[in-house]
Tab-separated table of C-alpha atoms and ligand atoms in Angstrom:
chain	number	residue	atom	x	y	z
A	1	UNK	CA	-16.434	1.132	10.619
A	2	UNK	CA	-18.167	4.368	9.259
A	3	UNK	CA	-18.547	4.264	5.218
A	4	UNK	CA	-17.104	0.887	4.738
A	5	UNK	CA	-19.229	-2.192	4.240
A	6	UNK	CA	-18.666	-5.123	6.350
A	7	UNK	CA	-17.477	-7.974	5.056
A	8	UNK	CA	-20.451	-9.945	3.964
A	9	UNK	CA	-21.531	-12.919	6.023
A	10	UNK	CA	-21.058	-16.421	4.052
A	11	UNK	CA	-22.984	-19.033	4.031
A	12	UNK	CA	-22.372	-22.542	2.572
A	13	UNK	CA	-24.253	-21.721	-0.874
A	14	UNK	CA	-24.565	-20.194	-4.508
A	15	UNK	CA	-21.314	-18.276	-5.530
A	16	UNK	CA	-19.568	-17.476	-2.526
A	17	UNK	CA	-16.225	-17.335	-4.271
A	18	UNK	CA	-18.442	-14.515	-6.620
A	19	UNK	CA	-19.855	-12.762	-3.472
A	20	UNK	CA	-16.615	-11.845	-1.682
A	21	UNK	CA	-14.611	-11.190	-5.197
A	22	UNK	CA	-17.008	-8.412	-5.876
A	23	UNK	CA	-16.850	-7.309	-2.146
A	24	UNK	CA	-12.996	-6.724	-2.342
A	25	UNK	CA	-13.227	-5.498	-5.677
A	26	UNK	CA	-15.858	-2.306	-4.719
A	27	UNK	CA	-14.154	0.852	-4.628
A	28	UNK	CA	-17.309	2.652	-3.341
A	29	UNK	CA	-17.825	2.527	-0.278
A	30	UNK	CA	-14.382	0.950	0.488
A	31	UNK	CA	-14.745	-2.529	1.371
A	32	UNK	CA	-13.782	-3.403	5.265
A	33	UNK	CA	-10.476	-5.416	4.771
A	34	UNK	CA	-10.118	-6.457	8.515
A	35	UNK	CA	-11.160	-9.983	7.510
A	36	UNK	CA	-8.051	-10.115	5.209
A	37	UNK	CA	-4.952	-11.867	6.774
A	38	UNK	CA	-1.901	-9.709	7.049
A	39	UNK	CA	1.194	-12.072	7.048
A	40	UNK	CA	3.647	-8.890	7.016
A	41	UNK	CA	2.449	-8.611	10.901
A	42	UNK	CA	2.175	-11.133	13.791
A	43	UNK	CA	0.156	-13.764	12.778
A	44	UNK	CA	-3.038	-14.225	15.800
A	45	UNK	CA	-5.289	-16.143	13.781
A	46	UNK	CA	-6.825	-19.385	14.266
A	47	UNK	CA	-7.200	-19.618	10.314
A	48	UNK	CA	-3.324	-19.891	10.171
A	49	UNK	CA	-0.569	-21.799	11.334
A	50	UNK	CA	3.102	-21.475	11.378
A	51	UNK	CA	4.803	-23.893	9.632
A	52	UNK	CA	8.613	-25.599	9.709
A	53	UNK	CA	10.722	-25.803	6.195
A	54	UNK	CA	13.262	-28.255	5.846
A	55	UNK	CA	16.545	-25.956	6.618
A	56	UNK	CA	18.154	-28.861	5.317
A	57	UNK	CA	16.574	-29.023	1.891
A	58	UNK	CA	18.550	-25.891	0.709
A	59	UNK	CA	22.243	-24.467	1.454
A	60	UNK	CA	22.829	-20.826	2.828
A	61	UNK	CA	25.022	-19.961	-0.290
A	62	UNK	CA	22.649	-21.108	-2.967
A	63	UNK	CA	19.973	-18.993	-1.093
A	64	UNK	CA	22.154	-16.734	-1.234
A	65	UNK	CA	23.032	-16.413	-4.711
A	66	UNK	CA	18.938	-16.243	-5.431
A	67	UNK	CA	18.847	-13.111	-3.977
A	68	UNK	CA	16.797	-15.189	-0.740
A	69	UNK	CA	17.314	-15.151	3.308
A	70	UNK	CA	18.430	-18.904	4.567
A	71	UNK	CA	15.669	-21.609	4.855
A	72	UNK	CA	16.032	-20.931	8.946
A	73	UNK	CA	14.960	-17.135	8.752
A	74	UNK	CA	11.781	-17.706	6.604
A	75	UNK	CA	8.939	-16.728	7.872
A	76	UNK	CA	6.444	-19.544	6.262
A	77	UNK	CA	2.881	-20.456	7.044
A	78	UNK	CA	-0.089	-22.673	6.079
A	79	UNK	CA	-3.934	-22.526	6.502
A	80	UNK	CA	-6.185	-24.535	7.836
A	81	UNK	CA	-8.732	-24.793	5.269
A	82	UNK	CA	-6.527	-25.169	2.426
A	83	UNK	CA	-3.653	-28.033	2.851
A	84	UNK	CA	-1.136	-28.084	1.108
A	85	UNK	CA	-0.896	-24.160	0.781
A	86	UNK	CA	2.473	-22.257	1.989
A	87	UNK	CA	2.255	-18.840	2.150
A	88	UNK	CA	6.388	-17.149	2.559
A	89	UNK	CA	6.513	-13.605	3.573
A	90	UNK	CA	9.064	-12.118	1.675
A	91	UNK	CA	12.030	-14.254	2.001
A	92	UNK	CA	13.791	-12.037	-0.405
A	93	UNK	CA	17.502	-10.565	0.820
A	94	UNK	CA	17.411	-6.631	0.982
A	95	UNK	CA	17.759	-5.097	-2.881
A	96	UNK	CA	17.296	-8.538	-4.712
A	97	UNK	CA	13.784	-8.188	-5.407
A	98	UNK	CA	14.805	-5.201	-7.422
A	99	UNK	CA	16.447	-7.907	-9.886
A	100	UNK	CA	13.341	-9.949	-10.676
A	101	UNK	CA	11.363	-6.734	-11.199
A	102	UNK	CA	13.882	-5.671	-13.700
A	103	UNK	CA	13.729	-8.850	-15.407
A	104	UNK	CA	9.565	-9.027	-15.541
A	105	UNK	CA	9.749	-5.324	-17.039
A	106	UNK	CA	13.102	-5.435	-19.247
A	107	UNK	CA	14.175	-8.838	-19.845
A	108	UNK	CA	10.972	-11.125	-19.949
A	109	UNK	CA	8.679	-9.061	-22.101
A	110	UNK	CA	11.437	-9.935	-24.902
A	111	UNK	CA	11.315	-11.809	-27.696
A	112	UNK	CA	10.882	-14.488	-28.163
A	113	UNK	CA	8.632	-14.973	-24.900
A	114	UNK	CA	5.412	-13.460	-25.892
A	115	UNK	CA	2.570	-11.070	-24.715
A	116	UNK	CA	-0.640	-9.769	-24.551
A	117	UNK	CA	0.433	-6.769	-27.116
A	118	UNK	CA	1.541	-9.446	-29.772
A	119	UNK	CA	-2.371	-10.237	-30.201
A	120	UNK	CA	-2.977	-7.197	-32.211
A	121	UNK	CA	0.881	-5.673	-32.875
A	122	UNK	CA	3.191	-6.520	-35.545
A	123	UNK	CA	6.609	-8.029	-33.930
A	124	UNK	CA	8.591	-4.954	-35.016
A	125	UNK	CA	6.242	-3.097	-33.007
A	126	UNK	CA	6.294	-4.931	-29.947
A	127	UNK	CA	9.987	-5.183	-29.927
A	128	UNK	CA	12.102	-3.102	-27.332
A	129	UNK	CA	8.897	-2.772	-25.332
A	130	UNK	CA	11.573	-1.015	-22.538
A	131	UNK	CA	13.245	1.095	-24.808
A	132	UNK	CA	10.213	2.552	-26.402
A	133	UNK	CA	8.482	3.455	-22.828
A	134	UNK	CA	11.674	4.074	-20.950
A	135	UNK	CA	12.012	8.029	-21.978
A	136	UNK	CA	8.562	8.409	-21.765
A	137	UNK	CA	7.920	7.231	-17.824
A	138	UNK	CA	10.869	8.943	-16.847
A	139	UNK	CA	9.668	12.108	-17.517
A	140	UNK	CA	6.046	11.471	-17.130
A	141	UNK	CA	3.163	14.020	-16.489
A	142	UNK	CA	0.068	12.790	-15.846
A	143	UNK	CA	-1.190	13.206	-19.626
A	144	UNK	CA	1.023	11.288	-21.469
A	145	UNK	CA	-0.856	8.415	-23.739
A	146	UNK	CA	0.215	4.742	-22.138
A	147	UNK	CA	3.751	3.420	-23.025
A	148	UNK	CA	3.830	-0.065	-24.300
A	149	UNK	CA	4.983	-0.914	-21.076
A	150	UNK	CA	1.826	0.116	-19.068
A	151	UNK	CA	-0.054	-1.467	-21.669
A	152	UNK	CA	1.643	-4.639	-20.943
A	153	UNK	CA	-0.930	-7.072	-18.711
A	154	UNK	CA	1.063	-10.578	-19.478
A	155	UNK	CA	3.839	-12.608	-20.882
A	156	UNK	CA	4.618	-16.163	-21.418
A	157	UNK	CA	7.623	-18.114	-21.050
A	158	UNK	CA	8.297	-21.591	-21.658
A	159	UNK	CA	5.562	-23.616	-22.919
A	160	UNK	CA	3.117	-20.539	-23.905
A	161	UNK	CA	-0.085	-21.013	-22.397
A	162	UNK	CA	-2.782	-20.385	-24.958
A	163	UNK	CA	-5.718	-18.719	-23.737
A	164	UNK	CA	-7.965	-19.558	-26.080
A	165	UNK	CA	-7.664	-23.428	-25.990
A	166	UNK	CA	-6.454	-23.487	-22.071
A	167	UNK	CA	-3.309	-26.195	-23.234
A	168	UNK	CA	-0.125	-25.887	-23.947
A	169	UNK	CA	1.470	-27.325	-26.560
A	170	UNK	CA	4.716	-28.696	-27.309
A	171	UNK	CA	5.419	-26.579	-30.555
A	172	UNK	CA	4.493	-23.411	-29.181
A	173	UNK	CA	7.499	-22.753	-27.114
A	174	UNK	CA	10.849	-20.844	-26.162
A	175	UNK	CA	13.583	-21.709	-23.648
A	176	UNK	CA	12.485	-21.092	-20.022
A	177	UNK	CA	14.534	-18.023	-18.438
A	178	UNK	CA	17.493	-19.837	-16.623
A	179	UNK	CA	17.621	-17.852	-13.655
A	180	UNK	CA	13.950	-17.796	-13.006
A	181	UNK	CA	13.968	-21.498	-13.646
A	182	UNK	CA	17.094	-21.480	-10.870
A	183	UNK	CA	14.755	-19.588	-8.482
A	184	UNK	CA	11.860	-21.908	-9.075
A	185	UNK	CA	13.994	-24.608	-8.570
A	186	UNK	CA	15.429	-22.979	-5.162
A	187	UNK	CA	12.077	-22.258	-3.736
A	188	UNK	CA	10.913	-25.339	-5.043
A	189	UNK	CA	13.535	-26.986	-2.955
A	190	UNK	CA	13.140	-25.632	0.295
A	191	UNK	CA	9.012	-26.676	0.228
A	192	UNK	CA	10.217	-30.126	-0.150
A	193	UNK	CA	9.455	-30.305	-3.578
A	194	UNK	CA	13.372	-31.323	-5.075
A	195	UNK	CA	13.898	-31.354	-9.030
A	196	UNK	CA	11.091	-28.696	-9.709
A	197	UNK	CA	11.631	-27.819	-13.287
A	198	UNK	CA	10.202	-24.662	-14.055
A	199	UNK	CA	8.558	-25.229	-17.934
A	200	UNK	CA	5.952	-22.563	-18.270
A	201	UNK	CA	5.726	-19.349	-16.475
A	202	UNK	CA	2.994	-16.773	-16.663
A	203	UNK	CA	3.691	-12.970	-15.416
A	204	UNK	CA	1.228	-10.649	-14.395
A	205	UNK	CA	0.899	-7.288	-14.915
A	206	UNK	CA	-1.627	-5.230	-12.674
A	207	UNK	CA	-1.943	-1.368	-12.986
A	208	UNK	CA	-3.943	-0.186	-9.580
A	209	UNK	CA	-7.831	-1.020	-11.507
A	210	UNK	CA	-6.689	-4.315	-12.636
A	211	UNK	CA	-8.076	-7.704	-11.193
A	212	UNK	CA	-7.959	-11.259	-12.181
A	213	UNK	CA	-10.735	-13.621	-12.515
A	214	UNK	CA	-11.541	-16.067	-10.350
A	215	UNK	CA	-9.949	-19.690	-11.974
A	216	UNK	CA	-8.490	-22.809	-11.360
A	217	UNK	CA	-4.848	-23.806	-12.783
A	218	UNK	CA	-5.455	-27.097	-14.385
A	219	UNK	CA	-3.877	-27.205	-17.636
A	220	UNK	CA	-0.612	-28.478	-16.511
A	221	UNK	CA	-0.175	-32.123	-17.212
A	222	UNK	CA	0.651	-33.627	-13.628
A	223	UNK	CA	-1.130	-31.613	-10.583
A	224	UNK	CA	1.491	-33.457	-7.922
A	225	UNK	CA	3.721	-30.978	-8.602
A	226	UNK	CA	3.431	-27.114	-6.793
A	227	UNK	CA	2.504	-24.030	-8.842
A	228	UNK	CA	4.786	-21.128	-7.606
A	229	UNK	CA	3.766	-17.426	-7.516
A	230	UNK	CA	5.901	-14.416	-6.991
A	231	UNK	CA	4.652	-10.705	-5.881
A	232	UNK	CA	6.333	-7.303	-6.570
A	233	UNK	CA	5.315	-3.794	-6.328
A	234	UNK	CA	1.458	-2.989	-4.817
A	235	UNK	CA	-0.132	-4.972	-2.508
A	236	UNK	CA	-2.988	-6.953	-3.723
A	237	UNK	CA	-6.113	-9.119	-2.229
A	238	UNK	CA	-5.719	-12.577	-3.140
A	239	UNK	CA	-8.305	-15.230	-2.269
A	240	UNK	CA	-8.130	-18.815	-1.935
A	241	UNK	CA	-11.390	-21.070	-2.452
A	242	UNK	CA	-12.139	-24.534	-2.501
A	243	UNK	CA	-12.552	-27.009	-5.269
A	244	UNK	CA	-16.216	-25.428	-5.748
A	245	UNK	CA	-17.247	-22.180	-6.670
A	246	UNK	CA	-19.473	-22.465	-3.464
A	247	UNK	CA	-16.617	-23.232	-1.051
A	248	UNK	CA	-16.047	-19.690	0.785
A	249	UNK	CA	-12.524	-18.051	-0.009
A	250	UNK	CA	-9.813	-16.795	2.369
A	251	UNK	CA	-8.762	-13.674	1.769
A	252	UNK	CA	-4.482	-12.873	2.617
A	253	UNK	CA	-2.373	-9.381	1.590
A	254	UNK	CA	0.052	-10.585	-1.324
A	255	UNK	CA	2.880	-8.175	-0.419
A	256	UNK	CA	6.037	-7.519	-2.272
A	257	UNK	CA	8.214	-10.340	-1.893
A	258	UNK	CA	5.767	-12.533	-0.713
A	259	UNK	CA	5.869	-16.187	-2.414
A	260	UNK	CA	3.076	-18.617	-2.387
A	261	UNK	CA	3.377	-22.522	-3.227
A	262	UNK	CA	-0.355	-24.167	-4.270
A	263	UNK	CA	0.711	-27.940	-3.850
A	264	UNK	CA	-1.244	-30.995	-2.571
A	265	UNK	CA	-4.695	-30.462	-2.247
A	266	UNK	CA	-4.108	-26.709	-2.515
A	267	UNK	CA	-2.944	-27.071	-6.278
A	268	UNK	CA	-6.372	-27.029	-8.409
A	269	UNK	CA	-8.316	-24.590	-6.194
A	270	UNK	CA	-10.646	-21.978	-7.260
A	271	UNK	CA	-8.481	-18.273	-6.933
A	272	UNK	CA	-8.534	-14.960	-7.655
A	273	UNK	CA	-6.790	-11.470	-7.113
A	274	UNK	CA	-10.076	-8.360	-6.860
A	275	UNK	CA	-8.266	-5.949	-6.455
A	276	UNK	CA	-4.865	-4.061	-5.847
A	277	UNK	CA	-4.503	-1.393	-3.031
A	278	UNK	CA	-3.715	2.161	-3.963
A	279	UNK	CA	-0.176	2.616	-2.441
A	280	UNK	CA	-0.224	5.190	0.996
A	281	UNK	CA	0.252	8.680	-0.469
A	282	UNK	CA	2.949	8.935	2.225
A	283	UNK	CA	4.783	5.658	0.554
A	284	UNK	CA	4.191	5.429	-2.577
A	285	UNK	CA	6.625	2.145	-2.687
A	286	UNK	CA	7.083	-0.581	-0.639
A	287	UNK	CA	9.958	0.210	2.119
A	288	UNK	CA	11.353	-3.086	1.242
A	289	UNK	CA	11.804	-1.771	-2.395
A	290	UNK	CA	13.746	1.606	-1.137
A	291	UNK	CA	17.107	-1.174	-0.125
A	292	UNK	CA	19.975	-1.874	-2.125
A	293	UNK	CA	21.680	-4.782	-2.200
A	294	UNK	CA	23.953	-5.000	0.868
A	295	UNK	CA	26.418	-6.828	-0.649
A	296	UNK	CA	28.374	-6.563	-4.254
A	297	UNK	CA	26.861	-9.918	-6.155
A	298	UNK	CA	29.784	-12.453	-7.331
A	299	UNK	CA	29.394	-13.056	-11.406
A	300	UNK	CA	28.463	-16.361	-9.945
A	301	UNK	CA	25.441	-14.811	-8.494
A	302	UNK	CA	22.386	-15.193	-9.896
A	303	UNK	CA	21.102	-12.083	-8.984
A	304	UNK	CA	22.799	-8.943	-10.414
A	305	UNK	CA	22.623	-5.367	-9.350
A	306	UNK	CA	20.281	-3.228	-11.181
A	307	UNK	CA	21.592	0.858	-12.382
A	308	UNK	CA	20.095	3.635	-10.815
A	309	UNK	CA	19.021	4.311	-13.999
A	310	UNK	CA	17.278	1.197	-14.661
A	311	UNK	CA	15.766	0.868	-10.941
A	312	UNK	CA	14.705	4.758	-11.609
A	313	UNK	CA	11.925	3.704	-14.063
A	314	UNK	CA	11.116	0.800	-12.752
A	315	UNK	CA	10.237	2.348	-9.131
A	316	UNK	CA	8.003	4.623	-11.449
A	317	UNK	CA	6.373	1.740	-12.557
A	318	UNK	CA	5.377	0.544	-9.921
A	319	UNK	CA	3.902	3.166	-7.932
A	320	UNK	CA	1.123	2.361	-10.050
A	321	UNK	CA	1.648	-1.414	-10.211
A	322	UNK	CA	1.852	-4.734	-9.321
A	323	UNK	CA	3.601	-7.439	-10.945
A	324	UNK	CA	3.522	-11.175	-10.623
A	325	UNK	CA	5.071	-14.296	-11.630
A	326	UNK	CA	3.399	-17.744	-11.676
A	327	UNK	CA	6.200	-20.562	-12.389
A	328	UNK	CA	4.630	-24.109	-13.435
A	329	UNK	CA	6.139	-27.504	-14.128
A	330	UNK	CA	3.879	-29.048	-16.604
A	331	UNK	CA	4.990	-32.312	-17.165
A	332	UNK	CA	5.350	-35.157	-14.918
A	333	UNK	CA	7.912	-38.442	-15.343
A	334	UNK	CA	7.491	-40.011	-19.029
A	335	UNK	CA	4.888	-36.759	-19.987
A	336	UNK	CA	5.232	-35.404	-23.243
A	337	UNK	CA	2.656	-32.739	-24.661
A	338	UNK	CA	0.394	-33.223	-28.084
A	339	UNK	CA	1.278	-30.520	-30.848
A	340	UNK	CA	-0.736	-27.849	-31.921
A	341	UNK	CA	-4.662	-28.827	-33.625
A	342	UNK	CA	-5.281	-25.964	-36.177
A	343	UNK	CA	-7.455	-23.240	-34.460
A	344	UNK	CA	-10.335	-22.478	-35.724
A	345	UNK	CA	-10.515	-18.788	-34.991
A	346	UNK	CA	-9.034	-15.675	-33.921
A	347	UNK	CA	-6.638	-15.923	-31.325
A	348	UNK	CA	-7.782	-13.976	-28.237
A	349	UNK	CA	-5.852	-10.674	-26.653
A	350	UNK	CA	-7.489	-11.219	-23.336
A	351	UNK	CA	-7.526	-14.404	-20.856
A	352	UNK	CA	-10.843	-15.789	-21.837
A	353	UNK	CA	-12.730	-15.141	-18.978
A	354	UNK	CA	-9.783	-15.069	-16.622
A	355	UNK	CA	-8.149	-11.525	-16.733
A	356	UNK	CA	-10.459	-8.835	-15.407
A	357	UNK	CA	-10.442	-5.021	-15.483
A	358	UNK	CA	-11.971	-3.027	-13.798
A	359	UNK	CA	-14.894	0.020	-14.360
A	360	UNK	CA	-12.661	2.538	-14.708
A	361	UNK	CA	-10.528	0.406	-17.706
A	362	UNK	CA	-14.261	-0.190	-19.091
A	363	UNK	CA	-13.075	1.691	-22.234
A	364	UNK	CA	-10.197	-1.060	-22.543
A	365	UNK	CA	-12.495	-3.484	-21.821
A	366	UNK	CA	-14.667	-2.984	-24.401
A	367	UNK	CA	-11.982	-2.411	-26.966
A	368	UNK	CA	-10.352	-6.368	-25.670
A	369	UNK	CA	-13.984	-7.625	-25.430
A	370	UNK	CA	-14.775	-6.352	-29.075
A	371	UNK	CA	-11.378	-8.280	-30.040
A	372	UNK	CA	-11.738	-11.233	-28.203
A	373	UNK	CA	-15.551	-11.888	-27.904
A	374	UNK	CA	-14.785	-12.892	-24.296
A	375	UNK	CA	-16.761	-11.868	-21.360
A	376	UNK	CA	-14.827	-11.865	-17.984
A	377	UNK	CA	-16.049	-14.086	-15.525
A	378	UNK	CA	-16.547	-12.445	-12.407
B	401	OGA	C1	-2.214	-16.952	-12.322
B	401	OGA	C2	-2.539	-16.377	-11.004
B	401	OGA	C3	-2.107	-14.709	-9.335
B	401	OGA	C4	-1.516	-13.352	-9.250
B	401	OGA	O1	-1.490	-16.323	-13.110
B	401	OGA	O2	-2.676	-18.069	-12.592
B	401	OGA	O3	-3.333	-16.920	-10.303
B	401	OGA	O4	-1.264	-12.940	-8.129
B	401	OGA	N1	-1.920	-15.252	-10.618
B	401	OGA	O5	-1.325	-12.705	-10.292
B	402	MN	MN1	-3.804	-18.918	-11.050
């Protein structure tokens, strides 16, 4: 393909995980994403496989009432070189993914969950994050400083994963979300994983420069159980590596919608996310994103409709973003987690070597590198 660069040819060896992160993360020339797999289309790939839920495992209505298709009508698949992975093209029901992206933009950034702007804000200041940006992205020309909301980039829930020490504690948390923690449960559920208890949840939040570093998720107590991950809004690269850095990735579209469940062997391998795709100029949303919900929720329901007005700035939002949701259970039968040791210190804005930004954000960057001391690793 003219201008773009092939995708480069790996070899068993140094920092292949490094080599193909940087190759999806080039904006010039645009990298050659035909090596990526597209499970939004028909799957011909002998990298993937199509793989069977347990209809059984989870009832129609309490699909239902998470805003999901049934078990039957998921589309779900695995991968060769990574057991234990399931990848679910978005099993979502038309208009209920507009409910979780209302809650990861309104609801979650709340007190007292906590986020990236708490670092360096006083709590007064980071309260009403929605309120205070609301106004501001309706009406939005291109000049406008950043709302608090774009400045947003991640929250905690449940057991509040410290980023400086990589542990959680058991004195550093607030109540998990019940309906996430009913959808994680759900989800859980129908990949044969029964009695999931969603105890920590970290949320994303990508503007269209943003990436995240390449890591492993191992400071959860008991690795049997899966790790969860939810996409909304803009597409984004995500690859999937091996237990070593040197074990070449797989590279998949995360769409809107799309769930993935790391479990088994899949659980503590090497990951990343270089880089989110501008959205089409012709589509500056996902279609999937345009539906309402077809029919009027029951107060039982755990998904609720969302206002025009609401769904107004969030569809702003994300014409410029991507935002997901990584549910964890952190502690196996009989586990219980050590307080907090003092911290010797400052506590760190950034993910220690984990969140990346790109070029373009090198101004933020510097500012969270000067703040934190910590150099991304990528
Ligand atoms: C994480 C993670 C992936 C994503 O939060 O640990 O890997 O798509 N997130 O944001
Ligand atoms: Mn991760």
């Amino acid at each position: 393909m003219l201008g773009k660069m092939a995708a480069p040819v790996l070899e068993h060896g140094e920092d292949a995980f490094r080599k193909l992160f940087r190759f999806y993360k080039r904006r010039n020339p645009p990298p050659d994403f035909s090596q990526v797999i597209d499970f939004s289309k028909r799957v011909d790939d002998e990298r993937v496989f199509a793989t069977e839920l347990d209809h059984s495992s989870l009832g129609e209505v309490a699909a239902c009432s998470a805003g999901l298709r049934p078990v039957k009508e998921w589309r779900a698949f695995g991968l060769q070189a990574h057991p234990g992975f399931i990848f679910i093209s978005n099993p979502f029901l038309p208009g209920s993914q507009r409910y979780w992206i209302k809650q990861c933009l309104k609801a979650y950034p709340q007190k007292p969950n906590v986020c990236n702007l708490d670092m360096h804000m006083s709590s007064t200041e980071t309260e009403n994050i929605w309120e205070k940006s609301v106004e501001s992205i309706r009406k939005k020309g291109k000049r406008e400083p950043r709302t608090l909301l774009e400045k947003l980039r991640w929250v905690t829930l449940g057991y509040h994963y410290n980023w400086d020490t990589k542990t959680y504690s058991a004195d550093h948390y607030s109540p998990f979300p019940p309906d996430l923690h009913t959808l994680s449960q759900t989800v859980a559920a129908a990949c044969g994983f029964p009695g999931f208890q969603a105890e920590a949840g970290i949320l994303n939040y990508y503007r269209s420069d943003s990436s995240l570093g390449i890591h492993v998720d191992e400071s959860e107590l008991d690795h049997t159980l899966p790790l969860l991950s939810f996409s909304f809004g803009q597409t984004a690269v995500f690859l999937l590596g091996g237990t070593k850095r040197q074990d070449p990735p797989t590279a998949m579209f995360m769409r809107s919608g799309d769930l993935m469940v790391m479990s088994g062997s899949s659980r503590l391998l090497y990951h990343a996310v270089p880089c989110i795709l501008p959205a089409p100029a012709c589509q500056p949303l996902p279609s999937c994103l345009d539906q309402r919900l077809e029919k009027q929720p029951v107060s039982e329901d755990l998904i609720q409709d969302v206002s025009e007005e609401d769904w107004a700035v969030c569809s702003r939002y994300l014409q410029t973003s991507r935002v997901n949701m990584t549910v964890r259970q952190v502690l196996g039968p009989g586990q219980t987690l050590p307080t907090t040791q003092p911290l010797v210190g400052a506590v760190s804005e950034s993910r220690s070597g984990y969140h990346d930004e790109s070029e373009e954000a090198a101004q933020n960057v510097k500012k969270r590198k000067n703040e934190s001391g910590s150099e991304v690793d990528c």
